[in-house]
Short mmCIF file of C-alpha atoms and ligand atoms in Angstrom, two decimals:
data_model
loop_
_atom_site.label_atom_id
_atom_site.label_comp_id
_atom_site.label_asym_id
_atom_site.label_seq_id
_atom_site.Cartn_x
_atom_site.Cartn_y
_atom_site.Cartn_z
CA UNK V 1 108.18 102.54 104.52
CA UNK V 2 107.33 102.26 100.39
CA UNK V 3 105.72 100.12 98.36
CA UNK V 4 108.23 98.69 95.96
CA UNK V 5 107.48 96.18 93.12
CA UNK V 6 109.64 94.78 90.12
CA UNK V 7 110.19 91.73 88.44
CA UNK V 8 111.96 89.75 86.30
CA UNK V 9 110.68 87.67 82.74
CA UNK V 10 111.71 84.21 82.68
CA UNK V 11 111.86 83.56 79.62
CA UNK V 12 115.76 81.66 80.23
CA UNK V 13 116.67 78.75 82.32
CA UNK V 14 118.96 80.66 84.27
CA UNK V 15 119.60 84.76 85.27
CA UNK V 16 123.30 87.03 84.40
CA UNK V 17 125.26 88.66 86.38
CA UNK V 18 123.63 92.02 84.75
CA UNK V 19 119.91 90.47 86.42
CA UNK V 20 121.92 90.52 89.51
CA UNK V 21 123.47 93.85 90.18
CA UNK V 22 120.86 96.02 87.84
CA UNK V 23 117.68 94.33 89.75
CA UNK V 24 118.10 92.03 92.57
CA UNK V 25 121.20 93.65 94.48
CA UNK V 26 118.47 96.75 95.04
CA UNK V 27 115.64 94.28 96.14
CA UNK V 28 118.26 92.78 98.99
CA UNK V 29 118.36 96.17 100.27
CA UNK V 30 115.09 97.66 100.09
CA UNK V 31 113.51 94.37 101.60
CA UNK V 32 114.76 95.00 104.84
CA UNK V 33 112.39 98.69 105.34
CA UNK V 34 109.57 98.58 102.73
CA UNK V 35 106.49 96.66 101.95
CA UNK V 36 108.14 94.73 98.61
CA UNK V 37 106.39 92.26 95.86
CA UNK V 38 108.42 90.80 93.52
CA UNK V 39 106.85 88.89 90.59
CA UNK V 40 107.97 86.55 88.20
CA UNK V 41 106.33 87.88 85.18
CA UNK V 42 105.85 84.85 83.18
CA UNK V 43 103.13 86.68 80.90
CA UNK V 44 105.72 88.95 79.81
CA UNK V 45 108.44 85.61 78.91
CA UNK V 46 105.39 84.76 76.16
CA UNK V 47 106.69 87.74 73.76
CA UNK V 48 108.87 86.00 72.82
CA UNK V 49 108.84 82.25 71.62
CA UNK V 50 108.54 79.51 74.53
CA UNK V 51 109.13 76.20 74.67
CA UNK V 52 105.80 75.41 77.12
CA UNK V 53 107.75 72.60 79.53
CA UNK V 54 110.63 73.86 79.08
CA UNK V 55 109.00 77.85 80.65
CA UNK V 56 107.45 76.04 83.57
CA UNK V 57 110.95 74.89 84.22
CA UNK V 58 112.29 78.70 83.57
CA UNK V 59 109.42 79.80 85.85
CA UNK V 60 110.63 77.00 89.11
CA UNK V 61 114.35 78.53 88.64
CA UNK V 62 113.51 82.33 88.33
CA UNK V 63 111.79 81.53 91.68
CA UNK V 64 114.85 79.39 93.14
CA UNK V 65 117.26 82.25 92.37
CA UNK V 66 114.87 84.99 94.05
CA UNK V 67 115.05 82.76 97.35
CA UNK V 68 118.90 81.69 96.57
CA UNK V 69 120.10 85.59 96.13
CA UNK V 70 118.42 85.89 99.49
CA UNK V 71 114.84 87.63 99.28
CA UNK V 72 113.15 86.25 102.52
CA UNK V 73 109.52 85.48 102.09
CA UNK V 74 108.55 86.23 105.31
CA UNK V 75 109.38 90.07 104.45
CA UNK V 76 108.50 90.21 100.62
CA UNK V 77 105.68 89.01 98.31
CA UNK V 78 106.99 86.69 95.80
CA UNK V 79 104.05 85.81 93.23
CA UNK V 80 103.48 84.91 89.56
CA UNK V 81 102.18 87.18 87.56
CA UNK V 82 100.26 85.16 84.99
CA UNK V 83 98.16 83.71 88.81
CA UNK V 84 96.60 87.29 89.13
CA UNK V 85 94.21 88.04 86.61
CA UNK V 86 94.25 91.44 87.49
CA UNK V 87 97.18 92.10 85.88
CA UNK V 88 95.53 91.52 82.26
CA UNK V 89 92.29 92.96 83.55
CA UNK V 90 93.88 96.28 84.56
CA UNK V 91 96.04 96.19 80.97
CA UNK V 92 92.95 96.26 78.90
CA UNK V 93 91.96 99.30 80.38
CA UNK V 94 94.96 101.13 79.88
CA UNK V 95 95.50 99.67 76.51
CA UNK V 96 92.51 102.19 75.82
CA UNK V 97 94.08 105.40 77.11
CA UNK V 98 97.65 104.54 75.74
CA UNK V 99 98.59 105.68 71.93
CA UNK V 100 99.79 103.14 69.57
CA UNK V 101 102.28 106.36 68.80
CA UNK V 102 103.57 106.08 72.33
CA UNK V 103 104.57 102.40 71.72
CA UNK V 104 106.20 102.94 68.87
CA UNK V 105 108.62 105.19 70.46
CA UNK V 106 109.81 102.55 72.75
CA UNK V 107 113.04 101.37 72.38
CA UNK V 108 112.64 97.51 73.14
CA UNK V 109 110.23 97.07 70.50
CA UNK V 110 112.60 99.44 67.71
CA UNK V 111 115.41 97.02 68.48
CA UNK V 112 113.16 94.17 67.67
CA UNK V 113 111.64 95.65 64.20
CA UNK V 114 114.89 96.90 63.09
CA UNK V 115 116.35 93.36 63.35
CA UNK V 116 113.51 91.30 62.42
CA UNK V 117 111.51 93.83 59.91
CA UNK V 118 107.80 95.01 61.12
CA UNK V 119 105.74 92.57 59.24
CA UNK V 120 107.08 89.30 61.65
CA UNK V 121 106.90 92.17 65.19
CA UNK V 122 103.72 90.90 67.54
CA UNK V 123 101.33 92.91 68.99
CA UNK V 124 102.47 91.42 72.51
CA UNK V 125 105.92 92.99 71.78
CA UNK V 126 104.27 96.35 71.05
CA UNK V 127 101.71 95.82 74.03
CA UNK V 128 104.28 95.01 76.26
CA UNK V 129 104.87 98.29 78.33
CA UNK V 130 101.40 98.49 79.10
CA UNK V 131 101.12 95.00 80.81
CA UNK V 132 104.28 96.29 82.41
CA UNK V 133 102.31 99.46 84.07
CA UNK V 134 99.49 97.89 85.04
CA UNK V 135 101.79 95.36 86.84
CA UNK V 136 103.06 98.57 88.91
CA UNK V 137 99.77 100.41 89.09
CA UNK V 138 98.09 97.78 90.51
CA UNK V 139 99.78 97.95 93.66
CA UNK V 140 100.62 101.52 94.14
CA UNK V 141 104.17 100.85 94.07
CA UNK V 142 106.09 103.97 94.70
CA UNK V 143 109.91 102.25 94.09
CA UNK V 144 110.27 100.38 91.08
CA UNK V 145 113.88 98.93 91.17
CA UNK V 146 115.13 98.27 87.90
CA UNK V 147 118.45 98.34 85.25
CA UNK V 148 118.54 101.25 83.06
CA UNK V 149 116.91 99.37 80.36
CA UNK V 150 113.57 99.88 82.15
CA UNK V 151 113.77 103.49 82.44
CA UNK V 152 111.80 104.40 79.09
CA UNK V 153 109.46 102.16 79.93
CA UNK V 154 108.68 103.67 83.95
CA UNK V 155 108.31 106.67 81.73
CA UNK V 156 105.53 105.56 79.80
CA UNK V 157 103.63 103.86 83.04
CA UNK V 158 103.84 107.73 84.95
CA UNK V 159 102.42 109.37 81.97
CA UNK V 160 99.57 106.67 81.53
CA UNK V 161 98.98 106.80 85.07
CA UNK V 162 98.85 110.92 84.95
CA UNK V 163 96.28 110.35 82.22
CA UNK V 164 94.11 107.99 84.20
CA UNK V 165 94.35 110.22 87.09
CA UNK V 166 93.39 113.26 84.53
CA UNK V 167 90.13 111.85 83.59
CA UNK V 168 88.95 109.68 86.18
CA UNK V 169 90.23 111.38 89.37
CA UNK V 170 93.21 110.38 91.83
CA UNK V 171 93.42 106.54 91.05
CA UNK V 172 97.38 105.67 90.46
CA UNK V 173 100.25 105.97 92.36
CA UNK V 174 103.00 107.89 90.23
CA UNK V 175 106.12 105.14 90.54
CA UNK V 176 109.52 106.41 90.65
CA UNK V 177 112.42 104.05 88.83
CA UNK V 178 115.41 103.43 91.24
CA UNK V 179 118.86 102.48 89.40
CA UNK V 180 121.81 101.88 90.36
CA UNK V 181 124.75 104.32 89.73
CA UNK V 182 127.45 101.20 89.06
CA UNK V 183 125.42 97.85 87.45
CA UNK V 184 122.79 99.25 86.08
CA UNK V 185 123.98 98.56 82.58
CA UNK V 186 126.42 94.77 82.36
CA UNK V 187 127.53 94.84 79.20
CA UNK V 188 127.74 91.77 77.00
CA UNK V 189 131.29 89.88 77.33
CA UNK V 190 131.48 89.43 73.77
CA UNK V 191 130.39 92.78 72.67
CA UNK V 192 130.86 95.87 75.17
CA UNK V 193 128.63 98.25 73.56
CA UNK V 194 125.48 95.88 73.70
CA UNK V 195 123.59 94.77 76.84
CA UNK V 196 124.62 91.94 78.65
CA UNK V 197 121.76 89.72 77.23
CA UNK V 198 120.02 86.09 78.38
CA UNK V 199 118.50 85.92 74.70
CA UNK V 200 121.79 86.08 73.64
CA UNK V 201 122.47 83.27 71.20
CA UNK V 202 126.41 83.43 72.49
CA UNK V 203 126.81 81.67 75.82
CA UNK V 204 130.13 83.38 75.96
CA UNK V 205 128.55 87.04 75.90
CA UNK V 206 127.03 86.58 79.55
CA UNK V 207 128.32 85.00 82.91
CA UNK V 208 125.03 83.25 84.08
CA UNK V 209 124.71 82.93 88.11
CA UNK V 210 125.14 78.74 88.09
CA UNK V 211 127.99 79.05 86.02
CA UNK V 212 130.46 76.47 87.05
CA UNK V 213 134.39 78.03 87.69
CA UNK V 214 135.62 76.80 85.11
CA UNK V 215 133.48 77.92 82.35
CA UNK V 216 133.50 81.31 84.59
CA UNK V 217 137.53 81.39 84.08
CA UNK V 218 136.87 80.77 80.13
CA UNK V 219 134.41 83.21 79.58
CA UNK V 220 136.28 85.65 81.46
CA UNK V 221 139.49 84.29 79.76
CA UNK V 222 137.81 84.76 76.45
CA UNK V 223 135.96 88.51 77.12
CA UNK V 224 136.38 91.47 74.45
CA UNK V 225 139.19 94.12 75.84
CA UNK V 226 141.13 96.15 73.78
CA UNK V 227 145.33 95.85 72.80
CA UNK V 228 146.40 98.55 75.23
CA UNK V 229 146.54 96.60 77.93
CA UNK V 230 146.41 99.34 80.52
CA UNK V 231 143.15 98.69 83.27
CA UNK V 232 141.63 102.29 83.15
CA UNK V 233 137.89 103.01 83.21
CA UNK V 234 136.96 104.37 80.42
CA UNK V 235 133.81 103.40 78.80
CA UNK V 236 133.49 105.40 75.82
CA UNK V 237 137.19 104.29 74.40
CA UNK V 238 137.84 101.29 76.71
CA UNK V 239 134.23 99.66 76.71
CA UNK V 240 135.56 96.19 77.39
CA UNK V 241 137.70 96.79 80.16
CA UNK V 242 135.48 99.38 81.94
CA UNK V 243 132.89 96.82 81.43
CA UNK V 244 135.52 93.75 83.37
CA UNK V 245 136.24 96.76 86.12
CA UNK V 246 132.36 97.31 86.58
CA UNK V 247 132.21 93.66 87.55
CA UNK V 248 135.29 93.00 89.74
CA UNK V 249 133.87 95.97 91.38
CA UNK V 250 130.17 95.08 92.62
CA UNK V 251 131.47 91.64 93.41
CA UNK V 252 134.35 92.86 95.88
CA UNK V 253 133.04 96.32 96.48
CA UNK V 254 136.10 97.96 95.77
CA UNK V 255 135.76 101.22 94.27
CA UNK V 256 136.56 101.71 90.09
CA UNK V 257 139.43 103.88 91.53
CA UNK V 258 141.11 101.81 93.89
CA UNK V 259 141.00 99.03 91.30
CA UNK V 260 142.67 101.56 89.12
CA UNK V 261 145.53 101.89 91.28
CA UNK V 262 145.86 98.10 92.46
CA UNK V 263 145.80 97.01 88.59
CA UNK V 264 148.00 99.86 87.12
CA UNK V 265 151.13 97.74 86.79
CA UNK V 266 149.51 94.66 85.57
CA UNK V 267 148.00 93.41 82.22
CA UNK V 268 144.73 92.43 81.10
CA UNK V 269 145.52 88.62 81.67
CA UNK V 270 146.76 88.82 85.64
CA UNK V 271 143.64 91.30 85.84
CA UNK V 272 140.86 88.77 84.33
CA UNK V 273 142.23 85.74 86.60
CA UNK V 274 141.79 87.35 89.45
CA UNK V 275 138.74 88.69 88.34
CA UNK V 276 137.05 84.84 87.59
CA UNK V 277 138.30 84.41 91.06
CA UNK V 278 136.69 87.06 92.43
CA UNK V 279 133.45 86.31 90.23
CA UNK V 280 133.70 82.53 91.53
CA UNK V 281 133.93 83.79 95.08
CA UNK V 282 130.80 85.86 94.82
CA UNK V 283 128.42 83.11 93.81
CA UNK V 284 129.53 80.30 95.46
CA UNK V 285 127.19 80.49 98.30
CA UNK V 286 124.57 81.63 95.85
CA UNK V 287 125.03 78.45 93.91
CA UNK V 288 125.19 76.59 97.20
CA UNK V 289 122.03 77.72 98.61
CA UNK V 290 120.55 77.47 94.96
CA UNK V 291 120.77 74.01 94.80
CA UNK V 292 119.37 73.14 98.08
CA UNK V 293 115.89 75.09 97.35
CA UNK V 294 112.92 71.93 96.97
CA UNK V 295 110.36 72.29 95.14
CA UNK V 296 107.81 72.33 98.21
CA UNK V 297 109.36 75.24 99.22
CA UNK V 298 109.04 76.95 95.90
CA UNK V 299 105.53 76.17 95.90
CA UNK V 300 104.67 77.26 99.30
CA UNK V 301 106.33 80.84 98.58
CA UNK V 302 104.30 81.00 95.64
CA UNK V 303 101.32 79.73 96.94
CA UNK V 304 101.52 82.45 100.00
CA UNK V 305 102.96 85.02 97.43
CA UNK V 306 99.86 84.33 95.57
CA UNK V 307 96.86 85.38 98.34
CA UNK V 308 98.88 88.21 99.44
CA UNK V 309 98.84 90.07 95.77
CA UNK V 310 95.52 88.95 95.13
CA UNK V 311 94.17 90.87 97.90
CA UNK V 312 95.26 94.03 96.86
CA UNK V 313 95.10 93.64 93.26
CA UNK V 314 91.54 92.89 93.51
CA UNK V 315 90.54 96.01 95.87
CA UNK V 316 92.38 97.89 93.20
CA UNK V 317 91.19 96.41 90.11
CA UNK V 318 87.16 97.24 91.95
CA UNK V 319 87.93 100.80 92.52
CA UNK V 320 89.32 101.24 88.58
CA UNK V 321 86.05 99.69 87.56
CA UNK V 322 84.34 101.65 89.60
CA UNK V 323 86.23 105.23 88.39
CA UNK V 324 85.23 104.24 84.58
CA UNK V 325 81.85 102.79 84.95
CA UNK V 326 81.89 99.38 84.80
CA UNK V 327 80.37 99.28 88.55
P1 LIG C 401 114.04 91.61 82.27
O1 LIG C 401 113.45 90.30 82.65
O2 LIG C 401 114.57 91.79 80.90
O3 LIG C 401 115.20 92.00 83.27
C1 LIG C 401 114.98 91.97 84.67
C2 LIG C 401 115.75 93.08 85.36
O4 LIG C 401 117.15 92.95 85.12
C3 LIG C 401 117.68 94.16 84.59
N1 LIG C 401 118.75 93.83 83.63
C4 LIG C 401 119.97 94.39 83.65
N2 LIG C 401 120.52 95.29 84.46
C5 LIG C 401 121.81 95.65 84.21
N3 LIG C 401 122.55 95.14 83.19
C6 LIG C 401 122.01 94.22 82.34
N4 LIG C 401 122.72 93.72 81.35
C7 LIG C 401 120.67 93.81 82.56
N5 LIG C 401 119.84 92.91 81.94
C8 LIG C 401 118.67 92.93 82.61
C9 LIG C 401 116.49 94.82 83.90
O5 LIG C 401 116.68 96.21 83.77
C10 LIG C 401 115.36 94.47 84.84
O6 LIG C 401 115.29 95.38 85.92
N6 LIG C 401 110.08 94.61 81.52
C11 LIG C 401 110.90 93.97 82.53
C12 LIG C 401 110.13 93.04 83.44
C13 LIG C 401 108.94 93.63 84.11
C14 LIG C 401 108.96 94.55 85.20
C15 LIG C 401 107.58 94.76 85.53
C16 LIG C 401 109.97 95.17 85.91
C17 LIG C 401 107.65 93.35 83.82
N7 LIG C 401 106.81 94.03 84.68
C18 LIG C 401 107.23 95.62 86.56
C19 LIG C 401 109.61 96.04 86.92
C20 LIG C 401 108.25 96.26 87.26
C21 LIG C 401 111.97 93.14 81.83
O7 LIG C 401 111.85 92.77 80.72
O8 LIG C 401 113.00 92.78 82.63
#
């Protein structure tokens, strides 16, 4: 049994398909034979511009489609992280063995200055990987489940926890990422060579998981292929269909090849029906059992979610203090 802990900003009403199979498909799985707390890391949604009614909403849903894609709170800790203080208690102290160089390398926050120019970038933005690793540190996770995005940044929390460890003695539990070989990048429907994206300012880019079938048959209708009109996977010269066959695979679990083979004779359009079918069959009972969640229940989860993490962030946050001298 392992310690596992990951999590998921919301900073949008609703998740992707790419939230899905990069992050939560692992969680189902790893629920069943580890010790597993999943936050809602709301402190994280603040980098970037919210709407304050409008988050608490995000924050109710993010928890709705934990429960709805079936984590079971009687197995896992479901918590917010903004309702454990620890988490920005712990971040100050590695803020002060972490290099501003080291944050600068890190590709989330590149993206951002590139587009946007330095002068307007936050210091939240830069911060951001820290908060991140004392989210993991605090608990000793061992598994951190995440999509490939995350990588660079599990990076970053092993080498700040080696450098804790370093100076202060055996604290931190080194965390290991776990990806996914097929989902752990969705590319954006719109653009197959950029991440499939909630902050995506083009609803058509991204299949969201209460998407209704119809708008799931237009956006599939409408996705970026190429004019060949042969279904190979490909991704460097066919991003766009590779990208489609990704999909129909994780939600029918047939292998890339055998969808090679069934599809070989047909086009792109007899391929993307089927494959809004396919999508539409694979989150109906999601959507069911997402619309039945109340609101006492969310509370309740996070409520229980809540006392559970607390417990063991606060033993751990003790024994840092203790390492550095503040007890
Ligand atoms: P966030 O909220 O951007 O994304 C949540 C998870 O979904 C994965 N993901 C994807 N996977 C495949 N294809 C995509 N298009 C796609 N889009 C998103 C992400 O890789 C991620 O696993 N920094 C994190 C949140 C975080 C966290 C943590 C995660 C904060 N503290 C501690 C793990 C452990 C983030 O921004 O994820």
């Amino acid at each position: 049994m392992k310690r596992v802990l990951s999590g998921i900003k919301p900073s949008s009403d609703v998740l992707h398909l790419g939230h899905y199979f990069g992050a939560i498909k692992q969680w189902l799985t790893l629920q069943e034979k580890n010790e597993c707390f999943f936050a809602v890391v709301d402190l994280h949604a603040l980098t970037t511009p919210q709407e304050p009614k409008q988050l608490q909403k995000n924050i109710t849903n993010l928890v709705k489609t934990y429960l709805a894609s079936g984590l079971n709170p009687q197995k896992v800790v479901i918590f917010k992280q903004s309702e454990i203080a620890e988490h920005t208690q712990l971040f100050w102290v590695l803020t002060t063995i972490t290099k501003v160089s080291e944050l600068f390398l890190m590709t989330q926050y590149k993206d951002k200055v590139q587009k946007e120019g330095q002068k307007s970038a936050l210091a939240g933005l830069l911060n951001y990987p820290i908060l991140m690793a004392a989210d993991i540190l605090l608990y000793d996770a061992q598994l951190v489940p995440v999509g490939e995005d995350q990588i660079q940044h599990l990076e970053l929390t092993r080498e700040i926890a080696r450098r804790f460890n370093q100076r202060f003695g055996e604290t931190f539990v080194l965390p290991q990422p776990l990806v996914e070989k097929v989902g752990a990048r969705i590319m954006a429907l719109d653009d197959p060579t950029k991440k499939m994206s909630k902050s995506d300012k083009n609803p058509f880019s991204f299949i969201a998981l209460t998407d209704k079938p119809e708008l799931i048959k237009t956006k599939i209708k409408k996705a970026v292929t190429d004019s060949e009109n042969r279904i190979k996977y490909d991704p460097i010269k066919k991003p766009g269909i590779s990208n489609l066959l990704t999909i129909m695979s994780l939600v029918t679990r047939i292998p890339l090849k055998s969808l090679e083979k069934k599809y070989q004779e047909t086009g792109y359009a007899l391929f993307k029906e089927d494959l809004a079918e396919a999508i539409i069959k694979f989150l109906s009972p999601f959507q069911t059992k997402y619309n039945q969640i109340s609101s006492s229940q969310i509370e309740k989860v996070l409520s229980e979610g809540r006392k559970k993490a607390k417990t063991i962030a606060q033993k751990k946050i003790q024994l840092v203090y203790q390492k550095i001298g503040l007890r």
